[in-house]
Coordinates of C-alpha atoms and ligand atoms in Angstrom, one line a residue:
Chain M
M98 CA -3.3 -59.9 -17.2
T99 CA -4.1 -57.1 -14.9
L100 CA -5.0 -53.7 -16.2
T101 CA -3.9 -50.7 -14.2
L102 CA -5.9 -47.6 -14.8
N103 CA -4.2 -44.2 -14.3
P104 CA -6.6 -41.7 -12.9
P105 CA -7.5 -39.0 -15.4
R106 CA -5.2 -35.9 -15.3
L107 CA -8.1 -33.7 -14.1
V108 CA -8.5 -35.7 -10.9
A109 CA -4.8 -35.4 -10.1
T110 CA -5.1 -31.7 -9.2
D111 CA -6.8 -30.6 -6.0
A112 CA -10.4 -29.6 -6.2
L113 CA -11.0 -25.9 -5.9
L114 CA -14.5 -26.3 -4.5
Q115 CA -15.8 -29.0 -2.4
I116 CA -19.3 -28.9 -0.9
S117 CA -20.4 -32.0 1.0
N118 CA -23.7 -33.3 2.3
V119 CA -25.4 -30.0 2.5
S120 CA -29.1 -29.9 3.4
K121 CA -31.4 -26.9 3.8
S122 CA -35.0 -26.7 4.6
Y123 CA -37.4 -23.8 4.8
G124 CA -40.1 -24.9 7.1
A125 CA -41.6 -28.0 5.5
V126 CA -39.8 -27.5 2.2
N127 CA -36.6 -29.5 1.8
A128 CA -34.9 -27.2 -0.7
V129 CA -31.6 -29.1 -0.8
R130 CA -31.1 -32.6 0.5
D131 CA -27.7 -34.1 1.2
V132 CA -26.0 -32.6 -1.9
S133 CA -22.3 -33.0 -2.6
A134 CA -20.3 -31.5 -5.4
T135 CA -16.7 -31.0 -6.4
V136 CA -15.3 -28.5 -8.9
Y137 CA -11.8 -28.5 -10.2
P138 CA -9.8 -25.4 -11.2
G139 CA -10.6 -24.1 -14.6
E140 CA -13.6 -26.3 -14.9
V141 CA -17.3 -25.4 -15.6
L142 CA -19.8 -27.3 -13.6
G143 CA -23.4 -27.1 -14.9
I144 CA -26.4 -27.7 -12.7
V145 CA -29.7 -28.5 -14.4
G146 CA -33.0 -29.3 -12.9
E147 CA -36.6 -28.4 -12.9
S148 CA -38.0 -25.3 -11.2
G149 CA -37.8 -25.5 -7.5
S150 CA -35.2 -28.3 -7.5
G151 CA -32.9 -26.3 -5.3
K152 CA -30.4 -25.0 -7.8
S153 CA -30.4 -21.4 -6.7
T154 CA -30.4 -22.4 -3.1
L155 CA -27.2 -24.4 -3.7
L156 CA -25.6 -21.6 -5.5
R157 CA -26.5 -19.1 -2.7
M158 CA -24.7 -21.5 -0.4
M159 CA -21.6 -21.5 -2.6
N160 CA -21.8 -17.7 -2.4
L161 CA -22.0 -18.0 1.4
E162 CA -25.2 -16.0 1.4
E163 CA -27.1 -18.9 2.8
I164 CA -25.9 -21.2 5.6
P165 CA -27.3 -24.8 5.3
D166 CA -28.7 -26.8 8.2
S167 CA -25.9 -29.2 7.8
G168 CA -22.9 -29.9 5.5
T169 CA -19.5 -28.5 4.8
Y170 CA -17.9 -26.3 2.2
T171 CA -14.2 -25.8 1.4
L172 CA -12.4 -23.7 -1.1
D173 CA -8.8 -24.4 -1.9
L174 CA -7.5 -20.9 -1.4
P175 CA -4.5 -19.8 0.5
E176 CA -6.3 -17.4 2.9
V177 CA -9.0 -19.8 4.1
S178 CA -9.1 -23.3 5.5
G179 CA -11.8 -25.5 7.1
N180 CA -15.5 -25.4 6.7
L181 CA -16.4 -22.0 5.3
F182 CA -19.9 -22.2 6.8
D183 CA -18.2 -21.8 10.1
L184 CA -16.7 -18.4 9.2
D185 CA -18.3 -15.4 10.9
R186 CA -20.3 -12.9 8.9
F187 CA -17.4 -10.5 8.4
A188 CA -15.0 -13.2 7.1
R189 CA -17.6 -14.6 4.8
R190 CA -18.3 -11.2 3.4
M191 CA -14.6 -10.5 2.7
L192 CA -14.1 -13.8 1.1
C193 CA -17.1 -13.4 -1.2
A194 CA -16.1 -9.8 -2.1
K195 CA -12.6 -10.8 -3.0
R196 CA -12.8 -14.3 -4.4
I197 CA -16.3 -15.1 -5.6
G198 CA -18.2 -13.4 -8.4
I199 CA -21.9 -14.0 -8.9
V200 CA -24.4 -13.2 -11.6
Y201 CA -28.0 -13.5 -10.5
Q202 CA -30.9 -14.5 -12.7
N203 CA -32.7 -11.3 -11.6
P204 CA -30.4 -8.3 -12.1
H205 CA -32.2 -6.4 -9.3
L206 CA -30.5 -8.8 -6.9
G207 CA -27.0 -8.0 -8.1
L208 CA -27.1 -4.4 -9.2
L209 CA -27.8 -1.0 -7.8
M210 CA -30.3 0.1 -10.4
D211 CA -30.0 3.9 -9.8
H212 CA -26.2 4.0 -9.6
T213 CA -24.0 4.2 -12.7
S214 CA -23.1 1.0 -14.4
S215 CA -19.4 1.7 -13.9
G216 CA -20.1 2.5 -10.3
N217 CA -21.7 -0.9 -9.9
V218 CA -18.5 -2.5 -11.1
A219 CA -16.3 -0.1 -9.1
E220 CA -18.1 -1.0 -5.9
R221 CA -16.4 -4.4 -5.9
L222 CA -13.0 -2.7 -6.2
L223 CA -13.9 -0.3 -3.5
V224 CA -14.8 -3.1 -1.1
A225 CA -11.5 -4.7 -1.9
G226 CA -9.8 -1.4 -0.8
E227 CA -9.0 0.5 -4.1
R228 CA -8.9 4.2 -3.3
R229 CA -7.6 5.8 -6.5
F230 CA -10.4 7.2 -8.6
G231 CA -8.5 6.9 -11.9
E232 CA -7.7 3.3 -11.2
L233 CA -11.3 2.5 -10.3
R234 CA -12.5 4.0 -13.5
A235 CA -9.9 2.3 -15.7
R236 CA -10.5 -1.1 -14.1
A237 CA -14.3 -0.8 -14.2
Q238 CA -14.0 0.1 -17.9
D239 CA -11.7 -2.9 -18.5
A240 CA -14.1 -5.3 -16.8
L241 CA -17.1 -3.9 -18.7
A242 CA -15.2 -4.1 -22.0
A243 CA -14.2 -7.7 -21.2
S244 CA -17.9 -8.6 -20.8
E245 CA -18.6 -6.8 -24.1
F246 CA -20.7 -4.0 -22.6
P247 CA -21.1 -1.0 -24.9
L248 CA -18.7 1.5 -23.3
E249 CA -20.5 4.6 -24.5
R250 CA -23.2 3.6 -21.9
L251 CA -20.6 3.3 -19.1
D252 CA -22.3 5.8 -16.8
D253 CA -25.9 5.0 -17.5
P254 CA -27.8 3.5 -14.7
P255 CA -28.8 -0.2 -15.2
R256 CA -32.4 0.9 -14.8
D257 CA -32.1 2.4 -18.3
L258 CA -30.4 -0.6 -19.9
S259 CA -31.8 -3.7 -21.7
G260 CA -31.8 -7.0 -20.0
G261 CA -28.8 -8.3 -21.9
M262 CA -26.8 -5.2 -21.0
Q263 CA -27.8 -5.6 -17.3
Q264 CA -26.5 -9.1 -17.4
R265 CA -23.2 -7.8 -18.8
V266 CA -22.9 -5.3 -16.0
Q267 CA -23.4 -8.1 -13.5
L268 CA -20.8 -10.1 -15.3
A269 CA -18.3 -7.2 -15.4
K270 CA -18.9 -6.7 -11.6
A271 CA -18.4 -10.4 -11.0
I272 CA -15.1 -10.6 -12.9
A273 CA -13.7 -7.2 -11.9
L274 CA -11.5 -8.7 -9.2
E275 CA -10.5 -11.8 -11.2
P276 CA -12.5 -14.1 -8.9
A277 CA -11.4 -17.7 -8.2
L278 CA -14.9 -18.8 -8.6
L279 CA -17.7 -17.4 -10.8
L280 CA -21.2 -18.4 -10.0
L281 CA -23.9 -18.0 -12.7
D282 CA -27.5 -18.4 -11.9
E283 CA -29.5 -18.6 -15.1
P284 CA -27.4 -15.8 -16.7
T285 CA -29.4 -16.0 -20.0
T286 CA -32.9 -16.8 -18.8
G287 CA -35.4 -14.1 -19.7
L288 CA -33.3 -12.8 -22.6
D289 CA -34.4 -13.2 -26.2
V290 CA -32.7 -16.0 -28.1
S291 CA -30.2 -13.9 -30.1
V292 CA -29.2 -11.9 -27.1
Q293 CA -28.9 -15.2 -25.2
A294 CA -26.4 -16.4 -27.8
L295 CA -24.3 -13.3 -27.5
V296 CA -24.1 -13.5 -23.7
L297 CA -23.2 -17.2 -24.0
D298 CA -20.5 -16.2 -26.5
T299 CA -19.0 -13.8 -24.0
L300 CA -19.1 -16.3 -21.2
K301 CA -17.4 -18.9 -23.4
R302 CA -14.7 -16.5 -24.5
L303 CA -14.0 -15.4 -20.9
Q304 CA -13.8 -19.0 -19.9
Q305 CA -11.3 -19.8 -22.6
E306 CA -9.2 -16.7 -22.1
R307 CA -9.1 -16.7 -18.3
Q308 CA -9.8 -20.3 -17.4
I309 CA -12.2 -19.1 -14.7
T310 CA -13.8 -21.8 -12.6
M311 CA -17.5 -21.6 -13.0
V312 CA -20.6 -23.1 -11.6
L313 CA -23.5 -22.5 -14.0
V314 CA -27.1 -23.0 -13.1
S315 CA -29.6 -23.3 -15.9
H316 CA -32.7 -25.3 -16.8
D317 CA -31.7 -24.9 -20.4
L318 CA -29.8 -28.0 -21.6
G319 CA -28.5 -26.1 -24.6
V320 CA -26.7 -23.6 -22.3
I321 CA -25.2 -26.3 -20.2
R322 CA -24.1 -28.2 -23.3
T323 CA -22.4 -25.1 -24.7
L324 CA -20.5 -24.1 -21.6
A325 CA -20.2 -26.9 -19.1
D326 CA -17.6 -29.7 -18.8
R327 CA -19.5 -31.6 -16.2
V328 CA -23.1 -31.5 -15.3
M329 CA -25.2 -32.3 -12.2
V330 CA -28.9 -33.1 -12.5
M331 CA -31.0 -32.0 -9.6
R332 CA -34.6 -32.9 -8.7
R333 CA -36.5 -32.1 -5.6
G334 CA -33.4 -31.0 -3.8
Q335 CA -31.3 -34.0 -4.6
V336 CA -28.7 -34.8 -7.2
V337 CA -30.1 -37.6 -9.3
E338 CA -27.2 -37.9 -11.7
A339 CA -23.8 -36.3 -12.3
G340 CA -21.0 -36.8 -14.9
L341 CA -19.3 -35.5 -18.0
V342 CA -21.7 -33.5 -20.2
D343 CA -21.3 -35.7 -23.2
Q344 CA -21.8 -38.8 -21.2
I345 CA -25.0 -37.5 -19.6
F346 CA -26.4 -36.2 -22.8
Q347 CA -25.6 -39.3 -24.8
D348 CA -26.4 -41.9 -22.3
P349 CA -28.6 -40.7 -19.4
Q350 CA -29.1 -43.3 -16.7
H351 CA -31.7 -41.9 -14.4
P352 CA -35.3 -41.8 -15.7
Y353 CA -35.6 -38.1 -14.9
T354 CA -32.5 -37.3 -16.9
Q355 CA -33.7 -39.4 -19.8
Q356 CA -37.0 -37.6 -19.8
L357 CA -35.1 -34.3 -19.7
V358 CA -32.7 -35.1 -22.5
H359 CA -35.4 -36.6 -24.7
A360 CA -37.7 -33.7 -24.2
K361 CA -35.0 -31.4 -25.3
L362 CA -34.1 -33.4 -28.4
Chain R
M100 CA -29.0 33.6 68.8
S101 CA -30.6 33.6 65.4
L102 CA -31.4 30.7 63.1
S103 CA -29.0 31.9 60.5
S104 CA -26.0 31.7 62.9
L105 CA -26.8 28.0 63.4
T106 CA -27.0 27.1 59.7
K107 CA -24.6 27.3 56.8
P108 CA -25.1 30.0 54.3
W109 CA -27.1 28.9 51.2
Q110 CA -25.1 27.0 48.6
P111 CA -26.2 25.2 45.5
M112 CA -26.0 21.5 46.2
S113 CA -26.7 20.5 42.6
Y114 CA -26.2 22.3 39.4
G115 CA -26.6 21.8 35.7
F116 CA -30.4 21.1 35.6
L117 CA -30.1 17.4 34.9
D118 CA -30.4 15.1 37.9
A119 CA -27.4 13.1 39.0
S120 CA -28.4 9.8 37.4
A121 CA -29.0 11.4 34.0
K122 CA -25.6 13.1 34.2
R123 CA -24.0 9.8 35.2
E124 CA -25.4 8.0 32.2
I125 CA -24.2 10.7 29.8
R126 CA -20.8 10.7 31.4
R127 CA -20.5 7.0 31.0
K128 CA -21.6 7.2 27.4
M129 CA -19.1 10.0 26.8
L130 CA -16.3 7.8 28.2
K131 CA -17.3 5.0 26.0
A132 CA -17.4 7.4 23.0
V133 CA -13.9 8.6 23.8
A134 CA -12.7 5.0 24.2
V135 CA -13.9 4.1 20.6
P136 CA -13.4 7.3 18.6
G137 CA -16.1 8.0 16.1
C138 CA -18.3 5.2 17.2
Q139 CA -21.9 6.2 18.0
M140 CA -23.1 5.4 21.5
P141 CA -26.8 5.3 22.2
Y142 CA -28.0 7.2 25.2
A143 CA -31.3 8.0 26.9
S144 CA -31.8 11.5 25.7
R145 CA -33.6 13.4 28.5
E146 CA -36.1 16.2 28.4
V147 CA -34.6 19.7 28.6
P148 CA -36.6 22.9 28.4
M149 CA -36.0 23.2 24.7
A150 CA -37.5 21.5 21.7
R151 CA -35.7 18.5 20.2
G152 CA -33.8 19.6 17.1
W153 CA -32.6 22.9 18.7
G154 CA -29.5 21.5 20.2
T155 CA -30.8 19.4 23.0
G156 CA -28.1 16.8 22.4
G157 CA -25.3 19.3 22.8
L158 CA -27.1 20.9 25.7
Q159 CA -27.3 17.7 27.6
V160 CA -23.6 17.1 27.2
S161 CA -22.8 20.7 28.2
L162 CA -25.1 20.4 31.3
T163 CA -23.2 17.2 32.2
L164 CA -19.7 18.7 31.8
I165 CA -20.4 22.1 33.3
N166 CA -19.7 23.2 36.9
P167 CA -19.8 26.6 38.5
K168 CA -16.3 27.4 37.5
T169 CA -16.5 26.4 33.8
C170 CA -16.3 29.3 31.4
V171 CA -18.8 28.7 28.7
K172 CA -19.1 30.0 25.1
V173 CA -22.0 29.1 22.8
I174 CA -22.1 29.7 19.1
D175 CA -24.6 29.1 16.3
Q176 CA -23.2 29.2 12.8
G177 CA -20.2 31.0 14.2
A178 CA -22.2 33.7 15.9
D179 CA -22.4 34.2 19.6
D180 CA -25.3 36.6 19.3
S181 CA -27.9 34.5 17.5
V182 CA -31.1 33.9 19.5
N183 CA -30.5 30.2 19.8
A184 CA -26.9 30.6 21.0
A185 CA -27.8 33.4 23.4
S186 CA -30.7 31.4 24.9
I187 CA -28.5 28.3 25.5
R188 CA -25.7 30.4 27.0
R189 CA -28.1 32.1 29.3
F190 CA -29.7 28.9 30.3
L191 CA -26.3 27.2 31.0
A192 CA -25.2 30.1 33.2
Q193 CA -28.5 30.2 35.0
V194 CA -28.6 26.6 36.0
S195 CA -24.9 26.3 36.9
G196 CA -23.7 29.7 38.0
A197 CA -20.9 29.3 35.4
P198 CA -19.3 32.4 33.9
T199 CA -19.9 32.9 30.2
T200 CA -17.6 34.4 27.6
L201 CA -17.5 35.3 23.9
D202 CA -13.8 34.8 23.7
T203 CA -12.7 31.5 22.3
L204 CA -9.4 31.6 24.2
K205 CA -11.1 32.1 27.6
A206 CA -13.7 29.4 27.2
N207 CA -13.3 25.9 28.7
L208 CA -16.5 24.6 27.2
I209 CA -17.7 25.6 23.8
Q210 CA -21.0 24.4 22.5
S211 CA -21.5 25.0 18.8
R212 CA -23.9 24.4 16.0
H213 CA -22.4 24.1 12.5
R214 CA -19.0 25.7 13.1
I215 CA -15.6 25.3 14.8
P216 CA -14.0 28.6 15.9
E217 CA -11.1 29.9 13.8
E218 CA -8.7 30.2 16.8
K219 CA -7.1 26.9 17.7
L220 CA -8.5 25.1 20.6
T221 CA -6.2 23.7 23.2
A222 CA -6.0 20.8 25.6
H223 CA -8.0 22.5 28.4
Q224 CA -10.9 23.1 26.1
T225 CA -13.9 20.8 25.1
L226 CA -15.9 21.4 22.0
V227 CA -19.5 20.2 22.0
L228 CA -21.1 19.9 18.6
Q229 CA -24.9 19.7 18.1
V230 CA -25.7 17.0 15.6
P231 CA -29.0 16.7 13.7
N232 CA -28.2 13.4 11.9
P233 CA -25.5 11.3 13.4
E234 CA -25.6 8.4 10.9
P235 CA -23.2 9.0 8.0
L236 CA -24.6 5.8 6.3
R237 CA -28.2 7.1 6.3
S238 CA -27.9 8.2 2.7
V239 CA -26.7 4.8 1.5
Q240 CA -28.5 2.5 4.0
P241 CA -31.9 3.7 5.3
N242 CA -32.2 0.6 7.6
M243 CA -30.5 1.7 10.8
S244 CA -29.9 -1.8 12.2
I245 CA -28.1 -2.8 9.0
A246 CA -26.2 0.5 9.1
R247 CA -24.9 -0.4 12.6
Q248 CA -23.8 -3.8 11.3
M249 CA -22.0 -2.0 8.5
H250 CA -20.1 0.1 11.0
G251 CA -19.3 -3.0 12.9
D252 CA -17.8 -4.6 9.8
A253 CA -16.2 -1.3 8.7
D254 CA -18.2 -1.9 5.6
Y255 CA -17.9 1.5 4.0
G256 CA -17.9 0.5 0.3
R257 CA -21.2 2.2 -0.3
M258 CA -19.9 5.5 1.1
W259 CA -17.0 5.4 -1.2
L260 CA -19.3 4.5 -4.1
Q261 CA -21.4 7.5 -3.3
L262 CA -18.3 9.7 -3.8
Y263 CA -17.4 7.9 -7.0
E264 CA -20.9 8.5 -8.3
Q265 CA -20.7 12.2 -7.5
I266 CA -17.4 12.6 -9.3
V267 CA -18.7 10.7 -12.3
R268 CA -21.9 12.6 -12.5
S269 CA -20.8 16.1 -11.5
G270 CA -17.1 16.1 -12.0
R271 CA -16.5 16.7 -8.3
V272 CA -17.6 15.6 -4.8
M273 CA -20.8 17.5 -4.1
Q274 CA -21.0 16.9 -0.4
G275 CA -20.7 20.2 1.3
A276 CA -21.4 20.3 5.0
S277 CA -21.4 17.1 7.1
Y278 CA -18.5 15.7 5.0
P279 CA -18.0 12.1 6.2
A280 CA -14.6 11.5 7.8
M281 CA -12.8 8.4 9.0
V282 CA -11.9 8.6 12.6
N283 CA -8.8 6.9 13.9
G284 CA -8.8 4.7 10.8
R285 CA -11.8 2.8 11.9
H286 CA -15.2 4.5 12.2
V287 CA -16.7 6.8 9.6
M288 CA -18.6 9.7 11.3
T289 CA -20.4 12.7 10.2
P290 CA -18.7 15.7 11.8
S291 CA -22.1 17.4 12.2
P292 CA -23.0 20.0 9.6
I293 CA -19.8 22.0 9.9
P294 CA -18.5 23.2 6.5
R295 CA -15.7 21.3 4.8
W296 CA -13.5 24.2 5.9
D297 CA -13.8 23.0 9.5
V298 CA -13.2 19.3 9.1
P299 CA -9.4 19.5 9.1
K300 CA -9.5 21.3 12.4
L301 CA -10.6 18.0 14.0
H302 CA -7.6 16.1 12.7
M303 CA -4.9 15.6 15.4
A304 CA -6.5 18.4 17.4
Q305 CA -5.4 19.1 21.0
H306 CA -9.0 19.5 22.3
L307 CA -11.7 16.9 23.0
T308 CA -14.7 17.1 20.7
I309 CA -18.0 15.5 21.8
L310 CA -20.8 15.3 19.2
S311 CA -24.3 14.7 20.4
A312 CA -27.7 14.2 18.8
G313 CA -30.6 14.7 21.1
R314 CA -33.4 13.6 18.9
E315 CA -31.5 10.6 17.5
K316 CA -30.0 9.8 21.0
R317 CA -26.4 9.2 19.9
I318 CA -23.1 10.5 21.4
Y319 CA -19.8 10.1 19.7
A320 CA -16.4 11.7 20.2
V321 CA -13.1 12.7 18.7
P322 CA -10.5 12.5 21.5
P323 CA -7.4 14.7 21.4
H324 CA -4.6 13.7 19.0
T325 CA -6.9 11.5 16.9
R326 CA -6.8 11.1 13.1
V327 CA -9.8 12.5 11.4
E328 CA -9.5 12.0 7.7
P329 CA -12.2 13.1 5.3
L330 CA -13.1 10.3 2.8
V331 CA -11.3 11.2 -0.4
F332 CA -9.8 9.3 -3.2
D333 CA -6.0 9.3 -3.3
D334 CA -6.0 11.1 -6.6
V335 CA -8.8 13.6 -6.0
P336 CA -7.7 15.9 -3.2
Y337 CA -10.0 17.1 -0.4
R338 CA -11.1 20.7 -1.1
V339 CA -12.4 23.2 1.4
E340 CA -14.7 26.0 0.4
D341 CA -13.0 28.7 -1.7
H342 CA -13.0 31.3 1.0
G343 CA -9.3 31.7 1.2
D344 CA -9.3 34.8 -1.0
L345 CA -12.4 36.5 0.4
T346 CA -12.0 39.7 2.5
C347 CA -14.3 40.5 5.4
H348 CA -16.0 43.8 4.6
R349 CA -16.1 44.9 8.2
S350 CA -12.8 43.9 9.6
G351 CA -10.7 43.6 6.4
A352 CA -9.5 40.1 7.5
R353 CA -8.7 37.6 4.8
G354 CA -8.4 33.9 4.7
F355 CA -11.2 32.7 6.9
F356 CA -14.6 31.1 6.5
M357 CA -17.0 33.9 5.4
N358 CA -20.8 34.5 5.5
E359 CA -22.1 35.9 2.3
I360 CA -24.2 39.0 2.5
P361 CA -26.2 39.7 -0.7
L362 CA -26.2 43.4 -1.7
P363 CA -29.1 45.1 -3.4
D364 CA -27.1 45.4 -6.7
G365 CA -26.9 41.6 -6.9
S366 CA -23.3 41.3 -5.8
A367 CA -22.3 40.1 -2.4
A368 CA -20.2 41.2 0.5
H369 CA -18.6 38.9 3.0
E370 CA -18.0 38.9 6.7
I371 CA -16.2 36.6 8.9
S372 CA -18.5 33.8 10.1
D373 CA -16.7 33.4 13.4
S374 CA -18.2 36.6 14.8
E375 CA -16.0 37.0 17.8
Y376 CA -12.9 36.5 15.8
G377 CA -14.2 39.3 13.5
V378 CA -14.7 41.6 16.5
K379 CA -11.2 40.9 17.7
T380 CA -9.8 41.7 14.3
I381 CA -11.7 45.0 14.2
R382 CA -10.5 46.0 17.7
T383 CA -6.9 45.1 16.9
R384 CA -7.2 47.2 13.8
D385 CA -8.5 50.1 15.9
G386 CA -5.4 49.9 18.1
E387 CA -6.8 48.0 21.1
A388 CA -4.6 45.4 22.8
V389 CA -6.7 42.3 22.2
E390 CA -5.3 38.8 22.7
T391 CA -5.8 36.8 19.6
G392 CA -4.9 33.2 19.5
D393 CA -3.2 31.2 16.7
T394 CA -5.6 30.2 14.0
W395 CA -5.9 26.9 12.2
Y396 CA -5.8 28.7 8.8
I397 CA -3.1 31.2 8.0
N398 CA -3.6 33.2 4.8
G399 CA -6.4 30.9 3.9
L400 CA -4.3 27.8 4.1
I401 CA -4.4 25.2 6.8
E402 CA -1.3 24.4 8.7
D403 CA -0.4 20.8 8.5
A404 CA -1.5 19.3 11.8
T405 CA 0.6 16.1 11.6
Ligands
ATP637 N1 -35.8 -18.0 1.3 C1 -36.7 -19.0 1.1 N2 -37.7 -19.2 1.9 C2 -38.6 -20.2 1.7 N3 -38.5 -21.1 0.8 C3 -37.5 -21.0 -0.1 C4 -36.5 -20.0 0.0 N4 -35.6 -20.1 -1.0 C5 -36.0 -21.2 -1.7 N5 -37.1 -21.8 -1.1 C6 -37.8 -23.0 -1.6 O1 -36.8 -23.9 -1.9 C7 -37.1 -24.6 -3.0 C8 -35.9 -24.6 -4.0 O2 -35.8 -23.2 -4.5 P1 -34.7 -22.7 -5.5 O3 -34.9 -21.3 -5.7 O4 -33.4 -23.2 -5.0 O5 -35.1 -23.5 -6.8 P2 -34.5 -23.4 -8.3 O6 -34.0 -24.8 -8.6 O7 -33.5 -22.4 -8.3 O8 -35.7 -23.1 -9.1 P3 -35.8 -22.1 -10.4 O9 -35.4 -22.9 -11.6 O10 -37.3 -21.8 -10.5 O11 -35.0 -20.9 -10.2 C9 -38.3 -24.1 -3.6 O12 -39.4 -24.9 -3.2 C10 -38.5 -22.7 -2.9 O13 -39.8 -22.4 -2.7
MG638 MG1 -33.4 -20.4 -9.4

């Protein structure tokens, strides 16, 4: 008797993001070596790995901030085709501004500390061409509310806000334009545990309500477990193991992953 | 037979102080600037017998454009008789033999600092504006090479953000002079420190405007019939200074840009900032037949140029 296996439903849809065989070195440091990843619409891909394993570098490539030495990157969006690393600076910038949202580990990278919080969010809308003040304000407020930012502090500069609130401003900025892809680089690292839980809750709720496709970098397995569908384990610039979160956490194959999971438990 | 009967009478063979190659360079840069309205063109700002920062940029353009038949007018903050304006006017006349005038209508070439005359300029006139800081992005991007890249990409999000921030924090746009404007739908320029009152005069104007910064070595231009649109949100209209209701205490004219003259009792009187236009108004009032041109503003309101 032959058994025919239907592919799982998830695989039947086209991938939103496909990054293939990317490598990047900084002088002698091979930050990322021959990494490939696929992300399907509505899915959350987690990336774990020790410090210096190339997680942030990979995420910066997905945000088209960093061009690798080799490799290709495609997004399944109507306005683009082909390898996105071949786009010119202007096309890259427009694509990022309109379709990709990012939350950096360090809020200083993502926010203008001396501008108002609402202005930080409005900037995205301005880059996308919104020219009505009333609309800018309303939409900035909506995005901040969606990321559970206290609205009475709408016009305070991020400089004066707590770390958790700064991350919420970054998040509001990232989702203001309903991005096709949301990149999160250690969004909760550096926050105290209770605030961490609140930010995670917000992310989870956003994910459920809007089905945003996310790539989430963290070295915290708990965070990955809470949010991600699939996980990729990186070490020294390479992917050592990838699979469904449950599978990886229950039954890690690679010695490094085993070590990681056991250390956590 | 005398020597003079064998030679031609003396004639100037060169004029305008700058040497031919300097003028040629500036002419080429002006042509480029006209070809890409609002885009800053770098040029090799030459030495002129005046300190940088006193209008050397405008002066070099004027010296390049001038010839012995050009009729020149020079103003500083609207006044023909300020020391700086008078010196530049005298210098231009001296090195070119060009006639000078105070009358906006008679001038072919008008060099100005901080103002555009109230009478409409026409197709046979060129306005040269002195510019201290040509880079509108300076306040949002101190790194000039990145700023150039931003112009290249038409990346003006930060400029708009600056306006957003001003409205949020102060309830209105605080930018007074040098109000940034989009030229021909492509490049944002600073129109030099002219008041907001004067910016609409550049929109779809008949005359050519050349803006030149001597210290910063940049030339840019607004050719005739070019859109110049101040950056404003669709739902927060552009506002010029509230001078429409002020009356000039000397000429009795109303609806023009005024200088404020503080009085000892703490109040203030006003006089027309465009001094020659004020003089014309007074002479007309006193019964003289003075030719006065159409003005951009009528009863304190600008005529729609489009
Ligand atoms: N701009 C850069 N110049 C030089 N080296 C770099 C640069 N960016 C990253 N690297 C190097 O590449 C390697 C990977 O860095 P990356 O920031 O991607 O690690 P990471 O996995 O995000 O680490 P962490 O968990 O500490 O954030 C590191 O060795 C780092 O020093
Ligand atoms: Mg990192």
